[in-house]
């Protein structure tokens, strides 16, 4: 009977993971060597029970990014009826109002955007409120809300945002939007390419916690492959498992050119990581990864904004815009990303 030494076994396992050779058939020799092998397995099992990959990494993440709402445009001018708050560009078509106030006493106040020199309802566009309703604005007290621009319009098409009273043609408060505003937008990075047929088209960082992986393939032959992220330029065992498109952390199945949407767990964001890829956790083998750029200007996630997308009041369906996380929305997300990559 041929007996493998421990390092030889490890090397063969790596070769198996890399698809170079079939799974090795390993038998333990009698006597001290067999006992050593058992002790080695026991030690590894204890380590697995005591140390969860990425646990320390996640524990070190702070809630600093909870203060990221996109690119700040300006604070609202405080003209009438207690209007105040800060206005942010979430992406090309979405505004976020932080700590927005309005006393609700105006007879016909609405949110407006326009491209004239000064705010007015002449030739401007009235926005629906954060609930998708078209009625007169209610009272707001230090509220955080998101507003979508009209269909087909982006921040490149408007010069101001205002709270405007139609009955008396009065501006209650506004912000001016610069032509050179560097608003966040989804960012394309390289595609995956590695062993076990791991490939994809260019990955899109949709927002600070969402990755769109188009046409992802993997042969499904490895025993413990996971989506993986971590600090630094390349994967290590100190990284973090990323749930698959169904929210599961089980070993990856076979994929054949499937477009998937992945969400980073907890408060983890793309600003905290340096790479994304496919990693075999059992044998610590990199199946393929891509670098995450250091300086990227991507939108905050919906979770970071602490709110849900706008919905219509009639049928409660989601309005056109960014699909919600946790849904099978790769098609809708592709449309959303395509509309913002310009």
Coordinates of N, CA, C and O in Angstrom, one line a residue, residues 125-268:
X125 N -41.1 70.7 -14.1 CA -41.6 69.3 -13.9 C -42.0 69.1 -12.4 O -41.1 69.3 -11.6
X126 N -43.2 68.8 -12.2 CA -43.7 68.5 -10.8 C -43.3 67.1 -10.5 O -43.5 66.1 -11.3
X127 N -42.7 66.8 -9.3 CA -42.3 65.5 -8.9 C -43.4 64.9 -8.0 O -44.0 65.6 -7.2
X128 N -43.5 63.6 -8.0 CA -44.3 62.9 -7.1 C -43.6 62.8 -5.7 O -42.3 62.9 -5.7
X129 N -44.3 62.7 -4.6 CA -43.6 62.6 -3.3 C -43.0 61.3 -3.1 O -43.0 60.4 -4.0
X130 N -42.4 61.1 -2.0 CA -41.6 59.8 -1.7 C -42.5 58.6 -1.7 O -42.0 57.5 -1.8
X131 N -43.8 58.8 -1.6 CA -44.8 57.6 -1.7 C -45.4 57.5 -3.1 O -46.3 56.7 -3.2
X132 N -44.9 58.2 -4.0 CA -45.4 58.2 -5.4 C -46.7 58.9 -5.6 O -47.4 58.7 -6.6
X133 N -47.1 59.7 -4.7 CA -48.4 60.5 -4.8 C -48.2 61.8 -5.4 O -47.1 62.5 -5.3
X134 N -49.2 62.3 -6.1 CA -49.1 63.5 -6.8 C -49.8 64.7 -6.1 O -49.9 65.8 -6.6
X135 N -50.3 64.5 -4.9 CA -51.1 65.5 -4.2 C -50.2 66.5 -3.5 O -49.0 66.5 -3.6
X136 N -50.9 67.5 -2.9 CA -50.2 68.6 -2.2 C -49.4 68.0 -1.1 O -49.7 67.0 -0.4
X137 N -48.2 68.7 -0.9 CA -47.3 68.1 0.1 C -47.9 68.2 1.5 O -48.5 69.2 1.9
X138 N -47.6 67.2 2.3 CA -48.0 67.1 3.7 C -46.9 67.8 4.6 O -46.0 68.4 4.1
X139 N -47.1 67.7 5.9 CA -46.1 68.3 6.8 C -44.9 67.3 6.9 O -45.1 66.0 7.0
X140 N -43.7 67.8 7.0 CA -42.5 67.0 7.2 C -41.7 67.5 8.4 O -41.6 68.7 8.5
X141 N -41.2 66.6 9.2 CA -40.4 67.0 10.3 C -39.1 66.2 10.4 O -39.2 65.0 10.8
X142 N -38.0 66.7 9.9 CA -36.7 66.0 10.0 C -36.8 64.6 9.3 O -36.3 63.7 9.9
X143 N -37.4 64.6 8.2 CA -37.6 63.3 7.5 C -36.6 63.1 6.4 O -36.1 64.0 5.8
X144 N -36.2 61.8 6.1 CA -35.3 61.4 5.1 C -36.2 60.8 4.0 O -36.9 59.8 4.2
X145 N -36.1 61.3 2.8 CA -37.0 60.9 1.7 C -36.2 60.8 0.4 O -35.2 61.5 0.2
X146 N -36.6 60.0 -0.6 CA -36.1 59.9 -1.9 C -37.1 60.3 -2.9 O -38.3 60.0 -2.8
X147 N -36.7 61.0 -4.0 CA -37.6 61.5 -5.0 C -37.0 61.1 -6.4 O -35.7 61.3 -6.6
X148 N -37.8 60.6 -7.3 CA -37.3 60.3 -8.6 C -37.6 61.4 -9.6 O -38.7 62.0 -9.6
X149 N -36.7 61.6 -10.5 CA -36.9 62.6 -11.6 C -38.0 62.0 -12.6 O -38.1 60.8 -12.6
X150 N -38.6 62.9 -13.3 CA -39.6 62.4 -14.3 C -38.9 61.4 -15.3 O -37.7 61.5 -15.6
X151 N -39.7 60.6 -15.9 CA -39.2 59.6 -16.9 C -38.4 60.3 -18.0 O -38.9 61.3 -18.6
X152 N -37.2 59.8 -18.3 CA -36.4 60.4 -19.4 C -35.6 61.5 -19.0 O -34.8 62.1 -19.8
X153 N -35.7 62.0 -17.7 CA -34.9 63.2 -17.3 C -33.8 62.7 -16.3 O -33.9 61.7 -15.6
X154 N -32.6 63.4 -16.4 CA -31.5 63.1 -15.5 C -31.1 64.5 -14.9 O -31.6 65.5 -15.3
X155 N -30.1 64.4 -14.0 CA -29.6 65.6 -13.4 C -28.9 66.5 -14.4 O -28.7 67.7 -14.1
X156 N -28.5 66.0 -15.5 CA -27.9 66.8 -16.6 C -29.0 67.7 -17.2 O -28.6 68.7 -17.9
X157 N -30.2 67.4 -17.0 CA -31.3 68.1 -17.7 C -31.9 69.2 -16.8 O -32.8 70.0 -17.3
X158 N -31.5 69.3 -15.5 CA -32.2 70.3 -14.6 C -31.1 71.2 -14.0 O -30.0 70.8 -13.9
X159 N -31.6 72.3 -13.6 CA -30.7 73.3 -13.0 C -31.1 73.7 -11.5 O -30.3 74.3 -10.8
X160 N -32.3 73.2 -11.1 CA -32.7 73.5 -9.7 C -33.7 72.5 -9.3 O -34.4 71.9 -10.1
X161 N -33.9 72.4 -7.9 CA -34.9 71.7 -7.3 C -35.5 72.6 -6.3 O -34.8 73.3 -5.6
X162 N -36.9 72.6 -6.1 CA -37.5 73.5 -5.2 C -38.8 73.0 -4.7 O -39.4 72.1 -5.2
X163 N -39.2 73.6 -3.5 CA -40.6 73.4 -3.0 C -41.3 74.7 -3.4 O -41.0 75.8 -3.0
X164 N -42.3 74.5 -4.2 CA -43.0 75.6 -4.9 C -44.5 75.6 -4.6 O -45.1 74.5 -4.7
X165 N -45.0 76.8 -4.4 CA -46.5 76.9 -4.2 C -47.1 77.4 -5.5 O -46.9 78.5 -6.0
X166 N -48.0 76.6 -6.0 CA -48.7 76.9 -7.3 C -49.6 78.0 -7.2 O -49.7 78.9 -8.0
X167 N -50.4 78.1 -6.1 CA -51.5 79.1 -5.9 C -50.9 80.5 -5.9 O -51.5 81.4 -6.4
X168 N -49.8 80.7 -5.2 CA -49.2 82.0 -5.1 C -47.9 82.2 -5.8 O -47.3 83.3 -5.7
X169 N -47.5 81.2 -6.6 CA -46.2 81.3 -7.3 C -45.1 81.8 -6.5 O -44.4 82.8 -6.7
X170 N -44.9 81.1 -5.3 CA -43.9 81.4 -4.4 C -42.9 80.2 -4.2 O -43.4 79.1 -4.1
X171 N -41.6 80.6 -4.1 CA -40.6 79.6 -3.9 C -40.4 79.5 -2.4 O -40.0 80.4 -1.7
X172 N -40.7 78.3 -1.8 CA -40.5 78.1 -0.4 C -39.1 77.7 0.0 O -38.7 77.8 1.2
X173 N -38.3 77.3 -0.9 CA -36.9 76.9 -0.7 C -36.4 76.1 -1.9 O -37.1 75.3 -2.5
X174 N -35.1 76.2 -2.2 CA -34.6 75.6 -3.4 C -33.1 75.3 -3.3 O -32.4 75.8 -2.3
X175 N -32.5 74.5 -4.2 CA -31.1 74.3 -4.4 C -30.8 74.5 -5.9 O -31.6 74.1 -6.7
X176 N -29.7 75.0 -6.2 CA -29.2 75.1 -7.6 C -28.3 73.9 -7.8 O -27.5 73.5 -7.0
X177 N -28.4 73.3 -9.0 CA -27.7 72.1 -9.4 C -26.7 72.5 -10.5 O -27.0 72.9 -11.6
X178 N -25.4 72.3 -10.2 CA -24.3 72.7 -11.1 C -24.3 71.8 -12.3 O -24.6 70.6 -12.2
X179 N -23.8 72.3 -13.4 CA -23.7 71.6 -14.6 C -22.6 70.5 -14.5 O -22.7 69.4 -15.1
X180 N -21.6 70.8 -13.7 CA -20.5 69.9 -13.5 C -20.6 69.0 -12.3 O -19.6 68.4 -11.8
X181 N -21.8 68.8 -11.8 CA -22.0 68.0 -10.6 C -21.6 66.5 -10.9 O -22.0 65.9 -11.9
X182 N -20.7 66.0 -10.1 CA -20.2 64.6 -10.2 C -21.1 63.7 -9.4 O -20.7 63.3 -8.3
X183 N -22.2 63.3 -10.0 CA -23.1 62.5 -9.2 C -22.7 61.0 -9.3 O -22.0 60.6 -10.3
X184 N -23.1 60.2 -8.3 CA -22.7 58.8 -8.4 C -23.4 58.1 -9.5 O -24.5 58.4 -9.9
X185 N -22.7 57.0 -10.0 CA -23.3 56.2 -11.0 C -22.7 54.8 -11.0 O -21.6 54.6 -10.4
X186 N -23.4 53.8 -11.5 CA -22.8 52.4 -11.5 C -21.5 52.4 -12.2 O -21.2 53.2 -13.2
X187 N -20.6 51.5 -11.8 CA -19.2 51.5 -12.4 C -18.9 50.1 -12.9 O -19.1 49.1 -12.2
X188 N -18.4 50.0 -14.1 CA -18.0 48.8 -14.7 C -16.6 48.5 -14.3 O -15.7 49.3 -14.4
X189 N -16.3 47.2 -14.0 CA -14.9 46.7 -13.7 C -14.7 45.5 -14.6 O -15.6 45.1 -15.4
X190 N -13.6 44.8 -14.4 CA -13.3 43.7 -15.3 C -14.2 42.5 -15.0 O -14.9 42.5 -14.0
X191 N -14.2 41.5 -15.9 CA -14.9 40.3 -15.7 C -14.1 39.2 -15.1 O -12.9 39.3 -15.0
X192 N -14.7 38.2 -14.6 CA -14.0 37.1 -14.0 C -13.4 36.2 -15.0 O -14.0 36.0 -16.1
X193 N -12.3 35.6 -14.7 CA -11.7 34.6 -15.6 C -10.7 33.7 -14.8 O -9.8 34.3 -14.2
X194 N -11.0 32.4 -14.7 CA -10.1 31.6 -13.8 C -10.3 30.1 -14.1 O -10.7 29.7 -15.2
X195 N -10.0 29.3 -13.1 CA -10.1 27.8 -13.2 C -11.6 27.4 -13.0 O -12.4 28.2 -12.6
X196 N -11.8 26.1 -13.3 CA -13.1 25.5 -13.2 C -14.2 26.3 -14.0 O -15.3 26.4 -13.6
X197 N -13.7 26.8 -15.2 CA -14.5 27.5 -16.1 C -15.2 28.7 -15.6 O -16.3 29.1 -16.0
X198 N -14.6 29.3 -14.6 CA -15.1 30.6 -14.0 C -14.9 31.7 -15.0 O -13.8 32.1 -15.3
X199 N -16.0 32.3 -15.5 CA -15.9 33.4 -16.4 C -17.1 34.3 -16.2 O -18.1 33.9 -15.6
X200 N -17.0 35.6 -16.6 CA -18.2 36.5 -16.7 C -17.9 37.6 -17.6 O -16.7 37.8 -17.9
X201 N -18.9 38.3 -18.0 CA -18.7 39.6 -18.7 C -18.3 40.6 -17.6 O -18.2 40.3 -16.4
X202 N -18.0 41.9 -18.1 CA -17.6 42.9 -17.1 C -18.6 43.1 -16.0 O -19.8 43.2 -16.3
X203 N -18.1 43.0 -14.8 CA -19.0 43.2 -13.6 C -19.4 44.6 -13.4 O -18.6 45.5 -13.7
X204 N -20.6 44.9 -12.9 CA -21.0 46.3 -12.7 C -21.2 46.4 -11.2 O -22.0 45.6 -10.6
X205 N -20.6 47.4 -10.6 CA -20.9 47.8 -9.2 C -22.0 48.7 -9.3 O -21.9 49.9 -9.6
X206 N -23.2 48.2 -9.0 CA -24.5 49.0 -9.1 C -24.6 50.1 -8.1 O -24.9 51.2 -8.4
X207 N -24.3 49.7 -6.9 CA -24.2 50.7 -5.8 C -23.3 50.1 -4.7 O -22.6 49.2 -5.0
X208 N -23.2 50.8 -3.6 CA -22.2 50.5 -2.6 C -22.3 49.1 -2.0 O -21.4 48.6 -1.4
X209 N -23.4 48.4 -2.2 CA -23.6 47.0 -1.7 C -24.1 46.0 -2.7 O -24.5 44.9 -2.3
X210 N -24.1 46.4 -4.0 CA -24.7 45.5 -5.0 C -23.8 45.3 -6.2 O -23.3 46.3 -6.7
X211 N -23.6 44.0 -6.5 CA -22.8 43.7 -7.7 C -23.7 43.0 -8.7 O -24.5 42.1 -8.4
X212 N -23.6 43.4 -10.0 CA -24.2 42.7 -11.1 C -23.2 41.9 -11.9 O -22.2 42.5 -12.4
X213 N -23.4 40.6 -11.9 CA -22.4 39.8 -12.6 C -23.0 39.1 -13.9 O -23.8 38.2 -13.8
X214 N -22.8 39.7 -15.0 CA -23.5 39.2 -16.2 C -22.8 38.0 -16.8 O -21.6 37.8 -16.8
X215 N -23.6 37.1 -17.3 CA -23.2 35.8 -18.0 C -22.1 35.1 -17.2 O -21.1 34.7 -17.7
X216 N -22.4 34.8 -15.9 CA -21.5 34.1 -15.0 C -21.5 32.6 -15.3 O -22.6 32.0 -15.4
X217 N -20.4 32.0 -15.4 CA -20.2 30.6 -15.6 C -19.3 30.0 -14.6 O -18.3 30.6 -14.2
X218 N -19.6 28.7 -14.2 CA -18.7 27.9 -13.3 C -19.2 26.5 -13.4 O -20.4 26.2 -13.5
X219 N -18.2 25.6 -13.5 CA -18.5 24.2 -13.8 C -19.2 23.4 -12.7 O -19.7 22.3 -12.8
X220 N -19.1 24.0 -11.4 CA -19.8 23.3 -10.3 C -19.1 22.1 -9.8 O -19.7 21.3 -9.0
X221 N -17.9 21.8 -10.2 CA -17.2 20.6 -9.9 C -16.5 20.6 -8.5 O -16.1 19.6 -8.0
X222 N -16.1 21.8 -8.0 CA -15.4 21.9 -6.8 C -16.3 21.7 -5.6 O -17.5 22.0 -5.7
X223 N -15.8 21.1 -4.5 CA -16.7 20.8 -3.4 C -17.1 22.0 -2.5 O -18.2 21.9 -1.8
X224 N -16.4 23.1 -2.5 CA -16.7 24.1 -1.5 C -16.5 25.5 -2.1 O -15.9 26.4 -1.4
X225 N -16.9 25.8 -3.3 CA -16.7 27.1 -3.9 C -17.8 28.1 -3.4 O -18.9 27.8 -3.3
X226 N -17.3 29.3 -3.1 CA -18.2 30.4 -2.6 C -17.8 31.7 -3.3 O -16.7 31.9 -3.8
X227 N -18.8 32.6 -3.4 CA -18.5 34.0 -3.8 C -17.8 34.6 -2.6 O -18.2 34.4 -1.4
X228 N -16.7 35.4 -2.9 CA -15.8 35.8 -1.8 C -15.3 37.2 -2.0 O -15.1 37.6 -3.1
X229 N -15.2 38.0 -0.9 CA -14.6 39.3 -1.0 C -13.6 39.5 0.2 O -13.7 38.7 1.2
X230 N -12.8 40.5 0.1 CA -11.9 40.8 1.3 C -11.0 42.0 1.0 O -11.1 42.6 -0.1
X231 N -10.2 42.3 1.9 CA -9.3 43.4 1.8 C -8.1 43.0 0.9 O -7.9 41.8 0.7
X232 N -7.4 44.0 0.3 CA -6.3 43.7 -0.5 C -6.6 43.3 -1.9 O -7.8 43.2 -2.2
X233 N -5.6 43.1 -2.7 CA -5.8 42.9 -4.1 C -6.2 41.5 -4.5 O -6.7 41.2 -5.6
X234 N -6.0 40.5 -3.6 CA -6.3 39.1 -4.0 C -6.9 38.3 -2.8 O -6.7 38.7 -1.6
X235 N -7.7 37.3 -3.1 CA -8.4 36.5 -2.0 C -7.4 35.8 -1.1 O -6.3 35.4 -1.5
X236 N -7.8 35.7 0.2 CA -7.2 34.9 1.2 C -8.2 34.2 2.1 O -9.4 34.5 1.9
X237 N -7.8 33.4 3.0 CA -8.8 32.7 3.8 C -9.4 33.6 4.8 O -10.3 33.3 5.5
X238 N -8.9 34.9 4.9 CA -9.4 35.9 5.9 C -10.6 36.7 5.2 O -11.0 37.6 5.8
X239 N -11.0 36.3 4.1 CA -12.1 37.0 3.4 C -13.5 36.7 4.0 O -13.6 36.0 5.0
X240 N -14.5 37.1 3.2 CA -15.9 36.9 3.7 C -16.7 36.2 2.6 O -16.6 36.6 1.4
X241 N -17.5 35.3 3.0 CA -18.4 34.6 2.1 C -19.5 35.7 1.7 O -20.0 36.4 2.5
X242 N -19.9 35.6 0.4 CA -21.0 36.4 -0.1 C -22.2 35.5 -0.4 O -22.0 34.6 -1.2
X243 N -23.3 35.7 0.1 CA -24.5 34.9 -0.3 C -24.7 34.9 -1.8 O -24.4 35.9 -2.5
X244 N -25.2 33.8 -2.3 CA -25.5 33.8 -3.8 C -26.7 34.6 -4.1 O -27.3 35.3 -3.3
X245 N -27.1 34.5 -5.4 CA -28.3 35.3 -5.8 C -29.6 35.0 -5.1 O -30.5 35.8 -5.1
X246 N -29.6 33.8 -4.4 CA -30.8 33.4 -3.7 C -30.6 33.6 -2.2 O -31.4 33.2 -1.4
X247 N -29.5 34.3 -1.8 CA -29.3 34.5 -0.4 C -28.7 33.4 0.4 O -28.6 33.4 1.6
X248 N -28.2 32.3 -0.3 CA -27.6 31.2 0.4 C -26.1 31.2 0.4 O -25.5 31.7 -0.5
X249 N -25.5 30.6 1.4 CA -24.1 30.5 1.5 C -23.6 29.1 1.3 O -22.5 28.7 1.7
X250 N -24.4 28.2 0.7 CA -24.0 26.9 0.4 C -23.0 26.8 -0.8 O -22.9 27.8 -1.5
X251 N -22.3 25.7 -1.0 CA -21.3 25.7 -2.1 C -22.1 25.9 -3.4 O -23.2 25.5 -3.6
X252 N -21.4 26.7 -4.3 CA -22.0 27.1 -5.5 C -22.3 25.9 -6.4 O -21.5 25.0 -6.6
X253 N -23.4 26.0 -7.1 CA -23.8 25.0 -8.1 C -23.2 25.4 -9.4 O -22.5 26.3 -9.5
X254 N -23.6 24.6 -10.5 CA -23.1 24.9 -11.8 C -23.9 26.1 -12.4 O -25.1 26.2 -12.2
X255 N -23.1 27.0 -13.0 CA -23.7 28.2 -13.7 C -23.3 28.2 -15.2 O -22.2 27.9 -15.5
X256 N -24.2 28.5 -16.0 CA -23.9 28.6 -17.5 C -24.4 29.9 -18.0 O -25.6 30.0 -18.4
X257 N -23.5 30.9 -18.0 CA -23.8 32.2 -18.6 C -25.1 32.8 -18.0 O -26.0 33.2 -18.7
X258 N -25.2 32.7 -16.7 CA -26.3 33.3 -16.0 C -26.0 34.7 -15.4 O -24.9 34.9 -14.8
X259 N -26.9 35.6 -15.6 CA -26.7 37.0 -15.0 C -27.3 37.0 -13.6 O -28.4 36.7 -13.4
X260 N -26.4 37.4 -12.6 CA -26.9 37.3 -11.2 C -26.6 38.6 -10.5 O -25.7 39.4 -10.9
X261 N -27.4 38.8 -9.4 CA -27.2 40.0 -8.6 C -26.8 39.6 -7.2 O -27.5 38.7 -6.6
X262 N -25.7 40.1 -6.7 CA -25.2 39.7 -5.4 C -25.2 41.0 -4.5 O -24.9 42.1 -4.9
X263 N -25.6 40.7 -3.2 CA -25.6 41.8 -2.2 C -24.6 41.6 -1.1 O -24.6 40.5 -0.5
X264 N -23.8 42.6 -0.8 CA -22.8 42.4 0.3 C -23.6 42.4 1.6 O -24.6 43.1 1.8
X265 N -23.1 41.5 2.6 CA -23.9 41.3 3.8 C -23.7 42.5 4.8 O -22.7 43.1 4.8
X266 N -24.7 42.6 5.7 CA -24.6 43.6 6.8 C -24.3 45.0 6.3 O -24.9 45.5 5.4
X267 N -23.3 45.6 7.0 CA -22.9 47.0 6.7 C -21.7 47.0 5.7 O -21.2 48.1 5.5
X268 N -21.3 45.9 5.2 CA -20.2 45.8 4.4 C -20.5 46.5 3.0 O -21.6 46.4 2.5

